[in-house]
Amino acid sequence: MTPGPGARAVLLWCGIRSASVVDAGTAAGARSFGGTKMKRLVAAVAAVLMVAGLTTALAPAASAAPAPARAAYVTALYQDYLGRLPSNSDVTFWSAKLAAGSPRSSVAAGFADSDEYRLIRIDNAYRTILGREPEAGGRASWLDGMHRGILGTDDVDRAFYQSDEFYINSGNSDWTVIAALYQHILGRTPSFEESSTWLTRSSHLSFPPGPGTFPTYGLDRPLLVTSIYGSTEAARDRVSVMYSTYFHRAPDASGVVAWGDFNLANGDAATRSGLTSSDEYYALAGLRYP
C-alpha cells in the first residue's frame, strides 16, 4: 500500500520530499492488538501455521510451560526483536503474562509493536535506504505516525523508496532507480525486459498547478515501489530472511508460500509475531537459552 497523507506529511516534516502522485488511502500498519481485530489476526496466523507445518500456542495454554521455558522464550524475543538481553525484571514481567494465560501470539505482537522495535526499524531504514543517520525530529515524527495509527513499520521503507532523496542517491534517473529498487528489495539486478516494462507501466503525465506550467512525463514512483515491494517475490524474500533469523534455517516450500501470502495481506509486524509465536520458535528458544 502506498503511504497516504500521513506518510507524506511525515516525509515533508523530516525534510524528505515525496514523489507521491497517487493516494491509496491511509496506511493500516499500526494495528491495535485487542478485541475483534486481534481475534481475526490470531485466526489467520493459526491457519498459516497449519499450512506451513508449524504449530503455536494461541490459546491460553502457555501457563502449562515450565518457568525456564518461558524465560528462554522471553529472552529470545528480546534478542531477536531488540538486539539485547532482557533485565531480570523484563523476564519476570513477560513470564508472568505467559503464566497467567496470555497467548504467545499477543506477547510476540507486543514486541513487534513496541516503540523500541519501531525505532530500530526507523533507524535501519534511514541507514540502509537513504544511506545516512536519522535526525531526531525525523525519527520522532515517524514514530508519532505509528502511534496515531496512520503508519506501520513497512510504510517507512516504502515511503523512503519513493522519496526524491532515494531517487537522487540512486543515480537520478528512471533506469537507475529501477535497478536500485530491485537490488534493495529483491536482492538482484533487473533484466532489460523488466526495466523496460516498468518504465512503460509506471510512466505518466503530471500537470503541475499554477499558470505558466507545462505537463511533464516521468516515473510514477509510488506505483513502482508499491508494485515491486508488494510482489510475491519480495514477500517470499522477506519471509526467507525471517526464517533464517528466527528458525536458523531456510523455509520449506509450503512455508514460504503460506507466509508470503500472509505477509502481503497483513504486513511485516503481523508476520514476525506469527512466526515468533510458533512452537518451533518456542522450542528453539529453550535450546538457545537453556
PDB file of N, CA and C in Angstrom, residues 61 68 83 87 127 141 173 178 207 211 232 267 288:
ATOM      1  N   ALA A  61      -2.836 -21.582  26.865  1.00  0.00           N
ATOM      2  CA  ALA A  61      -2.281 -22.812  27.410  1.00  0.00           C
ATOM      3  C   ALA A  61      -0.828 -22.647  27.813  1.00  0.00           C
ATOM      4  N   PRO A  68      11.431 -22.097  33.316  1.00  0.00           N
ATOM      5  CA  PRO A  68      12.633 -21.887  32.497  1.00  0.00           C
ATOM      6  C   PRO A  68      12.322 -21.739  31.012  1.00  0.00           C
ATOM      7  N   GLY A  83      17.627  -6.811  19.865  1.00  0.00           N
ATOM      8  CA  GLY A  83      19.075  -6.919  19.782  1.00  0.00           C
ATOM      9  C   GLY A  83      19.782  -6.800  21.109  1.00  0.00           C
ATOM     10  N   SER A  87      16.469  -7.527  31.098  1.00  0.00           N
ATOM     11  CA  SER A  87      16.807  -7.487  32.518  1.00  0.00           C
ATOM     12  C   SER A  87      15.993  -8.551  33.247  1.00  0.00           C
ATOM     13  N   ARG A 127      19.406   4.294   7.439  1.00  0.00           N
ATOM     14  CA  ARG A 127      20.781   3.890   7.132  1.00  0.00           C
ATOM     15  C   ARG A 127      20.889   3.055   5.865  1.00  0.00           C
ATOM     16  N   SER A 141       8.941  11.886  14.326  1.00  0.00           N
ATOM     17  CA  SER A 141       7.728  12.068  13.529  1.00  0.00           C
ATOM     18  C   SER A 141       7.221  10.747  12.966  1.00  0.00           C
ATOM     19  N   SER A 173      17.991   8.972 -12.201  1.00  0.00           N
ATOM     20  CA  SER A 173      17.338   8.652 -13.472  1.00  0.00           C
ATOM     21  C   SER A 173      16.367   7.504 -13.252  1.00  0.00           C
ATOM     22  N   ILE A 178      15.136   2.123 -10.878  1.00  0.00           N
ATOM     23  CA  ILE A 178      14.556   0.784 -11.005  1.00  0.00           C
ATOM     24  C   ILE A 178      15.590  -0.264 -10.603  1.00  0.00           C
ATOM     25  N   PHE A 207       0.585  17.133 -14.182  1.00  0.00           N
ATOM     26  CA  PHE A 207       0.248  18.510 -14.527  1.00  0.00           C
ATOM     27  C   PHE A 207       0.468  19.393 -13.298  1.00  0.00           C
ATOM     28  N   PRO A 211      -0.242  28.874 -13.153  1.00  0.00           N
ATOM     29  CA  PRO A 211      -0.152  29.374 -14.534  1.00  0.00           C
ATOM     30  C   PRO A 211       1.272  29.258 -15.072  1.00  0.00           C
ATOM     31  N   THR A 232       4.917 -10.908  -5.037  1.00  0.00           N
ATOM     32  CA  THR A 232       5.078 -12.209  -4.378  1.00  0.00           C
ATOM     33  C   THR A 232       6.547 -12.521  -4.152  1.00  0.00           C
ATOM     34  N   GLY A 267       1.090  -7.632   6.521  1.00  0.00           N
ATOM     35  CA  GLY A 267       2.229  -6.785   6.823  1.00  0.00           C
ATOM     36  C   GLY A 267       3.321  -7.470   7.611  1.00  0.00           C
ATOM     37  N   ARG A 288      18.545 -22.307  22.770  1.00  0.00           N
ATOM     38  CA  ARG A 288      19.457 -21.161  22.736  1.00  0.00           C
ATOM     39  C   ARG A 288      19.771 -20.635  24.131  1.00  0.00           C
TER      40      ARG A 288
END
